[in-house]
mmCIF file of C-alpha atoms in Angstrom:
data_model
loop_
_atom_site.group_PDB
_atom_site.id
_atom_site.type_symbol
_atom_site.label_atom_id
_atom_site.label_comp_id
_atom_site.label_asym_id
_atom_site.label_seq_id
_atom_site.Cartn_x
_atom_site.Cartn_y
_atom_site.Cartn_z
ATOM 1 C CA MET A 1 0.000 0.000 0.000
ATOM 2 C CA GLY A 2 2.833 2.305 0.977
ATOM 3 C CA ASP A 3 4.560 1.538 -2.331
ATOM 4 C CA VAL A 4 1.391 2.399 -4.276
ATOM 5 C CA ASN A 5 1.090 5.732 -2.423
ATOM 6 C CA ASP A 6 4.773 6.489 -3.037
ATOM 7 C CA ARG A 7 4.372 5.723 -6.745
ATOM 8 C CA THR A 8 1.233 7.900 -6.952
ATOM 9 C CA THR A 9 3.048 10.813 -5.285
ATOM 10 C CA GLU A 10 6.052 10.297 -7.566
ATOM 11 C CA ASN A 11 3.813 10.255 -10.671
ATOM 12 C CA ALA A 12 2.018 13.411 -9.524
ATOM 13 C CA MET A 13 5.380 15.138 -8.995
ATOM 14 C CA ASP A 14 6.584 14.017 -12.447
ATOM 15 C CA THR A 15 3.391 15.368 -14.038
ATOM 16 C CA ALA A 16 3.788 18.695 -12.221
ATOM 17 C CA ALA A 17 7.446 18.927 -13.314
ATOM 18 C CA ALA A 18 6.526 18.140 -16.939
ATOM 19 C CA ALA A 19 3.815 20.834 -16.867
ATOM 20 C CA ARG A 20 6.318 23.333 -15.464
ATOM 21 C CA ASP A 21 8.817 22.441 -18.210
ATOM 22 C CA ALA A 22 6.246 22.869 -20.972
ATOM 23 C CA THR A 23 4.902 26.146 -19.597
ATOM 24 C CA TYR A 24 8.081 28.006 -18.789
ATOM 25 C CA TRP A 25 10.514 27.063 -21.571
ATOM 26 C CA ALA A 26 10.303 28.028 -25.254
ATOM 27 C CA LYS A 27 9.721 25.192 -27.693
ATOM 28 C CA ALA A 28 12.660 24.042 -29.817
ATOM 29 C CA VAL A 29 13.383 26.181 -32.882
ATOM 30 C CA THR A 30 16.215 25.952 -35.384
ATOM 31 C CA ARG A 31 15.631 29.325 -37.067
ATOM 32 C CA LEU A 32 13.752 32.375 -35.829
ATOM 33 C CA ASN A 33 10.579 33.544 -37.443
ATOM 34 C CA VAL A 34 8.796 36.857 -36.891
ATOM 35 C CA SER A 35 5.099 36.167 -37.280
ATOM 36 C CA GLU A 36 4.069 39.795 -37.759
ATOM 37 C CA VAL A 37 6.230 42.877 -38.269
ATOM 38 C CA PRO A 38 4.659 45.798 -36.397
ATOM 39 C CA LYS A 39 4.152 49.036 -38.330
ATOM 40 C CA GLY A 40 7.294 51.160 -38.240
ATOM 41 C CA ALA A 41 9.586 48.324 -37.180
ATOM 42 C CA ILE A 42 12.607 47.312 -39.259
ATOM 43 C CA ASN A 43 13.081 43.557 -39.490
ATOM 44 C CA LEU A 44 16.508 42.911 -40.966
ATOM 45 C CA ASN A 45 18.423 40.547 -38.776
ATOM 46 C CA VAL A 46 15.998 38.193 -37.115
ATOM 47 C CA THR A 47 14.016 36.069 -39.569
ATOM 48 C CA GLY A 48 15.938 32.946 -40.514
ATOM 49 C CA LYS A 49 18.661 33.500 -37.906
ATOM 50 C CA GLN A 50 19.709 30.919 -35.338
ATOM 51 C CA LEU A 51 19.873 31.715 -31.649
ATOM 52 C CA ALA A 52 23.372 32.388 -30.343
ATOM 53 C CA GLY A 53 24.380 31.931 -26.707
ATOM 54 C CA PRO A 54 27.625 32.806 -24.926
ATOM 55 C CA ILE A 55 29.220 29.651 -26.321
ATOM 56 C CA GLN A 56 28.766 30.896 -29.905
ATOM 57 C CA GLY A 57 30.118 34.411 -29.306
ATOM 58 C CA PHE A 58 33.571 35.822 -30.110
ATOM 59 C CA GLY A 59 34.702 38.164 -27.336
ATOM 60 C CA LYS A 60 35.530 37.856 -23.669
ATOM 61 C CA MET A 61 32.675 36.428 -21.598
ATOM 62 C CA TRP A 62 31.090 38.831 -19.146
ATOM 63 C CA GLN A 63 28.483 38.462 -16.441
ATOM 64 C CA LYS A 64 26.924 41.799 -15.590
ATOM 65 C CA THR A 65 24.421 42.135 -12.777
ATOM 66 C CA TYR A 66 22.280 45.218 -12.165
ATOM 67 C CA GLN A 67 20.068 45.378 -9.070
ATOM 68 C CA VAL A 68 17.614 47.726 -7.382
ATOM 69 C CA ARG A 69 15.996 47.200 -3.983
ATOM 70 C CA LEU A 70 12.434 48.194 -3.187
ATOM 71 C CA PRO A 71 10.544 47.891 0.096
ATOM 72 C CA ARG A 72 8.602 44.613 0.074
ATOM 73 C CA GLU A 73 5.392 46.459 1.002
ATOM 74 C CA ARG A 74 5.553 48.389 -2.283
ATOM 75 C CA VAL A 75 5.572 45.300 -4.496
ATOM 76 C CA SER A 76 6.053 41.551 -4.251
ATOM 77 C CA ALA A 77 8.528 39.686 -6.474
ATOM 78 C CA THR A 78 5.800 38.054 -8.545
ATOM 79 C CA ASP A 79 3.865 41.321 -9.032
ATOM 80 C CA LEU A 80 7.060 43.094 -10.054
ATOM 81 C CA ILE A 81 7.855 40.456 -12.669
ATOM 82 C CA ALA A 82 4.251 40.440 -13.948
ATOM 83 C CA THR A 83 4.462 44.215 -14.472
ATOM 84 C CA TRP A 84 7.940 44.020 -16.001
ATOM 85 C CA LYS A 85 6.775 41.376 -18.499
ATOM 86 C CA GLN A 86 3.686 43.350 -19.410
ATOM 87 C CA ARG A 87 5.358 46.743 -19.763
ATOM 88 C CA PHE A 88 8.862 45.709 -20.738
ATOM 89 C CA PRO A 89 9.499 48.392 -23.429
ATOM 90 C CA ASP A 90 8.159 51.226 -21.243
ATOM 91 C CA PHE A 91 11.213 51.052 -18.980
ATOM 92 C CA TRP A 92 13.802 51.351 -21.764
ATOM 93 C CA PRO A 93 15.779 54.529 -22.477
ATOM 94 C CA GLU A 94 14.284 56.810 -25.119
ATOM 95 C CA GLY A 95 15.141 56.061 -28.743
ATOM 96 C CA ASN A 96 15.299 52.296 -28.244
ATOM 97 C CA LEU A 97 12.262 50.376 -29.415
ATOM 98 C CA PHE A 98 11.175 46.881 -28.426
ATOM 99 C CA TYR A 99 8.447 45.499 -30.669
ATOM 100 C CA GLY A 100 7.170 42.610 -28.584
ATOM 101 C CA PRO A 101 3.856 40.786 -28.571
ATOM 102 C CA LEU A 102 0.927 42.816 -27.278
ATOM 103 C CA THR A 103 0.235 40.106 -24.711
ATOM 104 C CA GLY A 104 3.617 40.733 -23.059
ATOM 105 C CA ILE A 105 6.605 38.464 -22.570
ATOM 106 C CA ALA A 106 5.893 34.749 -23.073
ATOM 107 C CA PRO A 107 8.163 31.761 -23.854
ATOM 108 C CA GLY A 108 8.968 31.359 -27.549
ATOM 109 C CA GLU A 109 7.866 34.875 -28.548
ATOM 110 C CA VAL A 110 10.243 36.765 -30.830
ATOM 111 C CA ALA A 111 10.573 40.536 -30.477
ATOM 112 C CA LEU A 112 12.204 43.016 -32.843
ATOM 113 C CA LEU A 113 14.575 45.629 -31.462
ATOM 114 C CA ASN A 114 15.393 48.903 -33.177
ATOM 115 C CA MET A 115 18.145 50.571 -31.188
ATOM 116 C CA THR A 116 19.598 54.027 -31.685
ATOM 117 C CA LEU A 117 23.388 53.948 -31.674
ATOM 118 C CA PRO A 118 25.694 56.913 -31.044
ATOM 119 C CA GLY A 119 25.776 58.790 -34.369
ATOM 120 C CA GLY A 120 22.088 58.262 -34.954
ATOM 121 C CA MET A 121 22.249 54.931 -36.762
ATOM 122 C CA THR A 122 19.343 52.559 -36.130
ATOM 123 C CA LEU A 123 20.448 49.023 -35.377
ATOM 124 C CA SER A 124 17.855 46.415 -36.223
ATOM 125 C CA THR A 125 18.010 43.153 -34.298
ATOM 126 C CA GLY A 126 15.809 41.042 -32.031
ATOM 127 C CA VAL A 127 15.522 38.572 -29.179
ATOM 128 C CA MET A 128 13.584 35.433 -28.342
ATOM 129 C CA VAL A 129 11.971 34.784 -24.980
ATOM 130 C CA LEU A 130 13.803 31.637 -23.917
ATOM 131 C CA TYR A 131 12.217 31.193 -20.507
ATOM 132 C CA ALA A 132 9.550 32.876 -18.410
ATOM 133 C CA ASP A 133 8.099 31.961 -15.021
ATOM 134 C CA GLU A 134 6.473 33.990 -12.227
ATOM 135 C CA GLU A 135 9.764 35.271 -10.811
ATOM 136 C CA SER A 136 12.022 35.558 -13.851
ATOM 137 C CA PHE A 137 12.283 35.663 -17.616
ATOM 138 C CA THR A 138 15.174 35.274 -20.021
ATOM 139 C CA LEU A 139 15.794 36.729 -23.482
ATOM 140 C CA MET A 140 18.255 35.082 -25.868
ATOM 141 C CA THR A 141 19.935 36.795 -28.805
ATOM 142 C CA PRO A 142 20.049 35.767 -32.480
ATOM 143 C CA GLN A 143 23.168 35.578 -34.658
ATOM 144 C CA GLY A 144 24.380 39.057 -35.556
ATOM 145 C CA HIS A 145 23.178 40.753 -32.350
ATOM 146 C CA MET A 146 25.753 42.992 -30.633
ATOM 147 C CA PHE A 147 26.434 40.173 -28.225
ATOM 148 C CA ALA A 148 25.729 36.477 -28.101
ATOM 149 C CA GLY A 149 24.120 35.497 -24.842
ATOM 150 C CA TRP A 150 21.099 35.928 -22.696
ATOM 151 C CA ILE A 151 19.660 38.382 -20.209
ATOM 152 C CA THR A 152 17.701 37.159 -17.218
ATOM 153 C CA PHE A 153 15.333 39.531 -15.426
ATOM 154 C CA SER A 154 14.307 38.352 -11.994
ATOM 155 C CA ALA A 155 12.920 39.444 -8.662
ATOM 156 C CA THR A 156 13.466 37.938 -5.218
ATOM 157 C CA GLU A 157 12.320 38.812 -1.737
ATOM 158 C CA ARG A 158 14.868 39.015 1.054
ATOM 159 C CA ASP A 159 15.104 40.860 4.370
ATOM 160 C CA GLY A 160 11.895 42.806 3.804
ATOM 161 C CA GLU A 161 12.955 43.960 0.344
ATOM 162 C CA THR A 162 12.107 43.023 -3.207
ATOM 163 C CA VAL A 163 15.270 42.902 -5.293
ATOM 164 C CA ALA A 164 14.800 43.436 -9.030
ATOM 165 C CA GLN A 165 17.709 42.246 -11.122
ATOM 166 C CA ALA A 166 18.884 42.145 -14.728
ATOM 167 C CA GLN A 167 21.764 39.785 -15.366
ATOM 168 C CA VAL A 168 23.564 39.590 -18.710
ATOM 169 C CA LEU A 169 25.771 36.624 -19.652
ATOM 170 C CA MET A 170 27.441 37.510 -22.917
ATOM 171 C CA ARG A 171 30.297 37.570 -25.372
ATOM 172 C CA ALA A 172 30.560 40.196 -28.130
ATOM 173 C CA SER A 173 29.347 38.449 -31.281
ATOM 174 C CA ASP A 174 32.274 39.314 -33.520
ATOM 175 C CA PRO A 175 35.581 41.262 -33.575
ATOM 176 C CA ILE A 176 33.917 44.532 -34.625
ATOM 177 C CA PHE A 177 31.387 44.435 -31.789
ATOM 178 C CA GLU A 178 34.196 43.422 -29.393
ATOM 179 C CA LEU A 179 36.078 46.569 -30.384
ATOM 180 C CA GLY A 180 32.885 48.617 -30.045
ATOM 181 C CA LEU A 181 32.202 47.243 -26.564
ATOM 182 C CA THR A 182 35.763 48.020 -25.498
ATOM 183 C CA LEU A 183 35.534 51.563 -26.886
ATOM 184 C CA GLY A 184 32.514 52.596 -24.857
ATOM 185 C CA GLY A 185 29.925 49.938 -25.670
ATOM 186 C CA HIS A 186 30.164 48.329 -22.241
ATOM 187 C CA ARG A 187 29.633 51.737 -20.647
ATOM 188 C CA GLN A 188 26.580 52.318 -22.878
ATOM 189 C CA GLU A 189 25.177 48.967 -21.892
ATOM 190 C CA ASP A 190 25.681 49.674 -18.183
ATOM 191 C CA LEU A 191 23.836 52.982 -18.620
ATOM 192 C CA PHE A 192 21.051 51.238 -20.550
ATOM 193 C CA TRP A 193 20.271 48.628 -17.891
ATOM 194 C CA SER A 194 20.809 51.049 -15.001
ATOM 195 C CA HIS A 195 18.260 53.362 -16.606
ATOM 196 C CA THR A 196 15.863 50.445 -17.077
ATOM 197 C CA LEU A 197 16.103 49.330 -13.453
ATOM 198 C CA ARG A 198 15.695 52.892 -12.165
ATOM 199 C CA GLU A 199 12.537 53.164 -14.292
ATOM 200 C CA VAL A 200 11.207 49.867 -12.903
ATOM 201 C CA ALA A 201 11.779 51.162 -9.351
ATOM 202 C CA ALA A 202 10.225 54.542 -10.252
ATOM 203 C CA HIS A 203 7.131 52.748 -11.569
ATOM 204 C CA PHE A 204 6.618 51.458 -8.033
ATOM 205 C CA GLY A 205 7.258 54.904 -6.526
ATOM 206 C CA GLU A 206 10.859 54.368 -5.450
ATOM 207 C CA ALA A 207 13.895 56.460 -6.405
ATOM 208 C CA ALA A 208 16.428 53.655 -6.122
ATOM 209 C CA ASP A 209 20.164 53.442 -6.733
ATOM 210 C CA VAL A 210 21.359 50.702 -9.048
ATOM 211 C CA ASP A 211 24.067 48.295 -7.847
ATOM 212 C CA THR A 212 26.231 47.109 -10.732
ATOM 213 C CA GLN A 213 28.550 44.123 -10.608
ATOM 214 C CA VAL A 214 30.681 43.165 -13.590
ATOM 215 C CA VAL A 215 32.670 39.920 -13.713
ATOM 216 C CA CYS A 216 34.856 38.751 -16.589
ATOM 217 C CA VAL A 217 34.000 35.041 -16.632
ATOM 218 C CA ASP A 218 36.397 34.202 -19.457
ATOM 219 C CA LYS A 219 39.222 36.470 -20.604
ATOM 220 C CA ARG A 220 39.842 34.412 -23.726
ATOM 221 C CA ARG A 221 38.434 35.433 -27.081
ATOM 222 C CA GLN A 222 37.115 32.682 -29.318
ATOM 223 C CA TRP A 223 39.030 33.475 -32.489
ATOM 224 C CA SER A 224 37.438 30.546 -34.298
ATOM 225 C CA ARG A 225 34.212 32.599 -34.175
ATOM 226 C CA TRP A 226 35.579 35.645 -36.044
ATOM 227 C CA SER A 227 33.406 34.800 -39.055
ATOM 228 C CA ASN A 228 30.296 35.707 -37.003
ATOM 229 C CA VAL A 229 30.929 39.132 -38.545
ATOM 230 C CA TRP A 230 29.082 37.832 -41.624
ATOM 231 C CA HIS A 231 25.819 38.071 -39.652
ATOM 232 C CA SER A 232 26.619 41.454 -38.081
ATOM 233 C CA SER A 233 23.436 43.419 -37.492
ATOM 234 C CA ALA A 234 25.512 46.629 -37.448
ATOM 235 C CA ILE A 235 26.899 46.069 -40.948
ATOM 236 C CA ARG A 236 23.527 44.949 -42.303
ATOM 237 C CA SER A 237 21.694 47.857 -40.640
ATOM 238 C CA ALA A 238 24.259 50.340 -42.001
ATOM 239 C CA GLY A 239 23.824 48.870 -45.486
ATOM 240 C CA TYR A 240 20.072 49.200 -45.140
ATOM 241 C CA MET A 241 20.344 52.854 -44.088
ATOM 242 C CA LEU A 242 22.788 53.678 -46.889
ATOM 243 C CA GLY A 243 20.349 52.137 -49.354
ATOM 244 C CA ALA A 244 17.467 54.346 -48.132
ATOM 245 C CA PRO A 245 17.899 57.078 -50.843
ATOM 246 C CA ILE A 246 17.917 54.426 -53.601
ATOM 247 C CA ARG A 247 14.797 52.746 -52.168
ATOM 248 C CA GLY A 248 13.136 56.180 -51.884
ATOM 249 C CA ALA A 249 13.937 57.064 -55.531
ATOM 250 C CA ARG A 250 12.644 53.666 -56.670
ATOM 251 C CA ASP A 251 9.366 54.207 -54.764
ATOM 252 C CA LEU A 252 8.961 57.659 -56.342
ATOM 253 C CA ALA A 253 9.576 56.258 -59.826
ATOM 254 C CA ARG A 254 7.052 53.470 -59.210
ATOM 255 C CA ARG A 255 4.437 55.991 -58.017
ATOM 256 C CA GLY A 256 5.140 58.159 -61.104
ATOM 257 C CA ARG A 257 4.375 55.206 -63.386
ATOM 258 C CA THR A 258 1.113 54.361 -61.605
ATOM 259 C CA PRO A 259 -1.873 55.993 -63.378
ATOM 260 C CA ASP A 260 -4.084 58.240 -61.165
ATOM 261 C CA MET B 1 15.216 31.840 -7.316
ATOM 262 C CA THR B 2 18.231 32.145 -5.021
ATOM 263 C CA GLU B 3 17.721 29.180 -2.708
ATOM 264 C CA ALA B 4 19.811 26.088 -3.368
ATOM 265 C CA THR B 5 17.411 23.216 -3.891
ATOM 266 C CA ALA B 6 19.774 20.851 -5.659
ATOM 267 C CA THR B 7 22.431 18.478 -4.363
ATOM 268 C CA PHE B 8 25.529 17.412 -6.268
ATOM 269 C CA GLY B 9 27.334 14.179 -5.344
ATOM 270 C CA VAL B 10 30.735 13.405 -6.838
ATOM 271 C CA ARG B 11 32.043 9.923 -7.766
ATOM 272 C CA ARG B 12 35.479 9.262 -9.266
ATOM 273 C CA HIS B 13 35.841 6.756 -12.109
ATOM 274 C CA GLY B 14 39.469 6.617 -13.195
ATOM 275 C CA ALA B 15 40.198 9.723 -15.257
ATOM 276 C CA ALA B 16 36.623 10.984 -15.002
ATOM 277 C CA SER B 17 34.481 12.406 -12.221
ATOM 278 C CA VAL B 18 30.725 11.841 -12.282
ATOM 279 C CA VAL B 19 28.578 14.558 -10.701
ATOM 280 C CA ASP B 20 25.141 13.226 -9.673
ATOM 281 C CA ILE B 21 22.616 16.055 -9.812
ATOM 282 C CA GLN B 22 19.442 15.848 -7.770
ATOM 283 C CA GLY B 23 16.613 18.374 -7.386
ATOM 284 C CA ASP B 24 16.033 21.808 -8.932
ATOM 285 C CA VAL B 25 19.007 23.537 -10.569
ATOM 286 C CA THR B 26 18.677 27.324 -10.498
ATOM 287 C CA SER B 27 21.082 30.252 -10.144
ATOM 288 C CA GLY B 28 20.844 29.606 -6.383
ATOM 289 C CA SER B 29 22.740 26.335 -6.947
ATOM 290 C CA GLU B 30 25.974 28.125 -7.888
ATOM 291 C CA ASP B 31 27.882 27.587 -4.647
ATOM 292 C CA VAL B 32 26.996 23.890 -4.290
ATOM 293 C CA LEU B 33 27.684 23.150 -7.967
ATOM 294 C CA MET B 34 31.058 24.912 -7.951
ATOM 295 C CA SER B 35 32.007 23.198 -4.702
ATOM 296 C CA ALA B 36 31.106 19.815 -6.294
ATOM 297 C CA TYR B 37 33.218 20.794 -9.292
ATOM 298 C CA GLU B 38 36.174 21.593 -7.029
ATOM 299 C CA SER B 39 35.867 18.194 -5.349
ATOM 300 C CA ALA B 40 35.897 16.582 -8.811
ATOM 301 C CA GLY B 41 39.537 17.699 -8.809
ATOM 302 C CA ASP B 42 41.869 17.248 -11.744
ATOM 303 C CA ALA B 43 39.771 14.671 -13.605
ATOM 304 C CA GLY B 44 40.205 14.766 -17.391
ATOM 305 C CA ALA B 45 36.437 14.669 -17.864
ATOM 306 C CA ILE B 46 33.507 15.890 -15.791
ATOM 307 C CA VAL B 47 30.380 13.830 -16.436
ATOM 308 C CA LEU B 48 27.112 15.412 -15.301
ATOM 309 C CA ASN B 49 24.416 12.885 -14.403
ATOM 310 C CA PHE B 50 20.977 14.464 -14.913
ATOM 311 C CA SER B 51 18.957 11.268 -14.230
ATOM 312 C CA ASP B 52 17.529 12.679 -10.963
ATOM 313 C CA LEU B 53 17.134 16.273 -12.101
ATOM 314 C CA SER B 54 13.672 17.549 -11.170
ATOM 315 C CA TYR B 55 13.830 20.923 -12.825
ATOM 316 C CA MET B 56 16.215 23.456 -14.293
ATOM 317 C CA ASN B 57 15.482 27.084 -15.155
ATOM 318 C CA SER B 58 17.447 29.512 -17.317
ATOM 319 C CA GLY B 59 19.612 30.432 -14.310
ATOM 320 C CA GLY B 60 20.640 26.768 -14.135
ATOM 321 C CA ILE B 61 21.595 26.774 -17.818
ATOM 322 C CA GLY B 62 23.689 29.894 -17.153
ATOM 323 C CA LEU B 63 25.521 28.023 -14.388
ATOM 324 C CA LEU B 64 26.385 25.229 -16.800
ATOM 325 C CA VAL B 65 27.969 27.796 -19.137
ATOM 326 C CA THR B 66 30.086 29.110 -16.253
ATOM 327 C CA LEU B 67 31.027 25.519 -15.367
ATOM 328 C CA LEU B 68 31.993 24.906 -18.987
ATOM 329 C CA VAL B 69 34.338 27.914 -18.965
ATOM 330 C CA ARG B 70 36.049 26.611 -15.835
ATOM 331 C CA ALA B 71 36.367 23.117 -17.290
ATOM 332 C CA ASN B 72 37.809 24.499 -20.560
ATOM 333 C CA ARG B 73 40.332 26.517 -18.582
ATOM 334 C CA ARG B 74 41.577 23.254 -17.027
ATOM 335 C CA SER B 75 41.372 21.416 -20.374
ATOM 336 C CA GLN B 76 38.657 19.141 -19.003
ATOM 337 C CA GLN B 77 35.884 17.690 -21.165
ATOM 338 C CA LEU B 78 32.325 18.348 -20.004
ATOM 339 C CA MET B 79 29.765 15.603 -20.678
ATOM 340 C CA ALA B 80 26.186 14.884 -19.754
ATOM 341 C CA TYR B 81 23.879 11.900 -19.598
ATOM 342 C CA GLY B 82 20.443 11.100 -18.170
ATOM 343 C CA LEU B 83 18.800 14.142 -19.782
ATOM 344 C CA SER B 84 15.082 13.837 -20.428
ATOM 345 C CA ASP B 85 13.836 14.592 -23.957
ATOM 346 C CA HIS B 86 12.755 18.018 -22.722
ATOM 347 C CA TYR B 87 16.191 18.971 -21.405
ATOM 348 C CA ARG B 88 17.908 17.527 -24.473
ATOM 349 C CA GLN B 89 15.777 20.003 -26.432
ATOM 350 C CA ILE B 90 16.770 22.816 -24.060
ATOM 351 C CA PHE B 91 20.451 21.954 -24.583
ATOM 352 C CA GLU B 92 19.831 22.158 -28.347
ATOM 353 C CA LEU B 93 17.800 25.360 -28.092
ATOM 354 C CA THR B 94 20.485 27.115 -26.035
ATOM 355 C CA ARG B 95 23.171 25.468 -28.213
ATOM 356 C CA LEU B 96 24.855 24.105 -25.098
ATOM 357 C CA ASP B 97 25.010 20.747 -26.899
ATOM 358 C CA GLU B 98 27.738 22.197 -29.154
ATOM 359 C CA ALA B 99 30.112 22.307 -26.191
ATOM 360 C CA VAL B 100 28.786 19.648 -23.809
ATOM 361 C CA SER B 101 28.659 16.162 -25.328
ATOM 362 C CA ILE B 102 25.439 14.343 -24.529
ATOM 363 C CA HIS B 103 25.328 10.588 -23.947
ATOM 364 C CA ASP B 104 22.586 8.042 -23.383
ATOM 365 C CA SER B 105 24.194 6.347 -20.388
ATOM 366 C CA GLU B 106 26.988 6.636 -17.863
ATOM 367 C CA GLN B 107 28.854 3.783 -19.576
ATOM 368 C CA SER B 108 28.754 5.575 -22.908
ATOM 369 C CA ALA B 109 29.942 8.853 -21.364
ATOM 370 C CA LEU B 110 32.775 7.137 -19.484
ATOM 371 C CA ARG B 111 33.798 5.263 -22.634
ATOM 372 C CA ALA B 112 33.948 8.569 -24.524
ATOM 373 C CA ALA B 113 36.052 9.977 -21.670
ATOM 374 C CA GLY B 114 38.503 7.115 -22.170
ATOM 375 C CA VAL B 115 37.572 5.277 -18.960
ATOM 376 C CA ARG B 116 37.512 1.475 -19.380
#
């Protein structure tokens, strides 16, 4: 009898674990697909790309952690994450656009990113939601993104506080992005996520300071990955922008040929 | 998210160390996993046994990447066996399978590690 009860409990636990797996993780994909391109968004470097994690990147591997602390009575960890998922783009610095699903962050969803770089160039890239549960969610980058890796957003409750965190595990995708990160890109990224976390805290009525911790996990560059430059979203976005006058002239010519 | 709810037991098999993973692997498992890795010592291969894994979130996958970097630094191979179909898919999705060789059984992993 005891054995039967043990087996029943074990089966119930297995079923619960399987449900958790299916709910929280994205389904397997080999290439990314953007189901619908929102009006105004540029989709250049996402469709047909593979995901790329820190193992596939070129540069040094970094783990960057950004944290803000809020009083627990303001917001619980689960409520904070629910809000963050729902209003993810609202907390980003101005000029950077996240075209995600209207329903908010959910596993397997692909979002387009149009980021403004210093100099005014728009970089078109994207992310896929790799994982999402009640207390965290993770975005993974496609080939050609500035970095190869993932960013996990989470919230925990400790000592009467709710700690909101963004943690990036990354390598620059290719030698050009590695140079860019070294020449100010890392600083830009720190400012980006610090701004985001301050905005999250401000949403809950708190003017919080951001704690930043940066660890170089691997000082070695993966030179065998130099050819990632072929997928570079920066090069492809620059090409797209340089081609804008030609596309504009072609559109005008086409309109001129169309009878009224 | 930060509590350690996994245990890691280490067994030595010749030139390889097998790490038996039990429970939920999350970012909170970092200290126990790295301490298990240290006790695996100078083995030429670290074989991760996922047969009794209950659950792993993205934080857990991140830990495996960190473990991989450490193993590479010491020129150790990192292998895995006992993964359910779901976690095999997660290894493929995150492309961890390109750096961690996946085997069907402990025997097969140990054979690949050169342990007879």
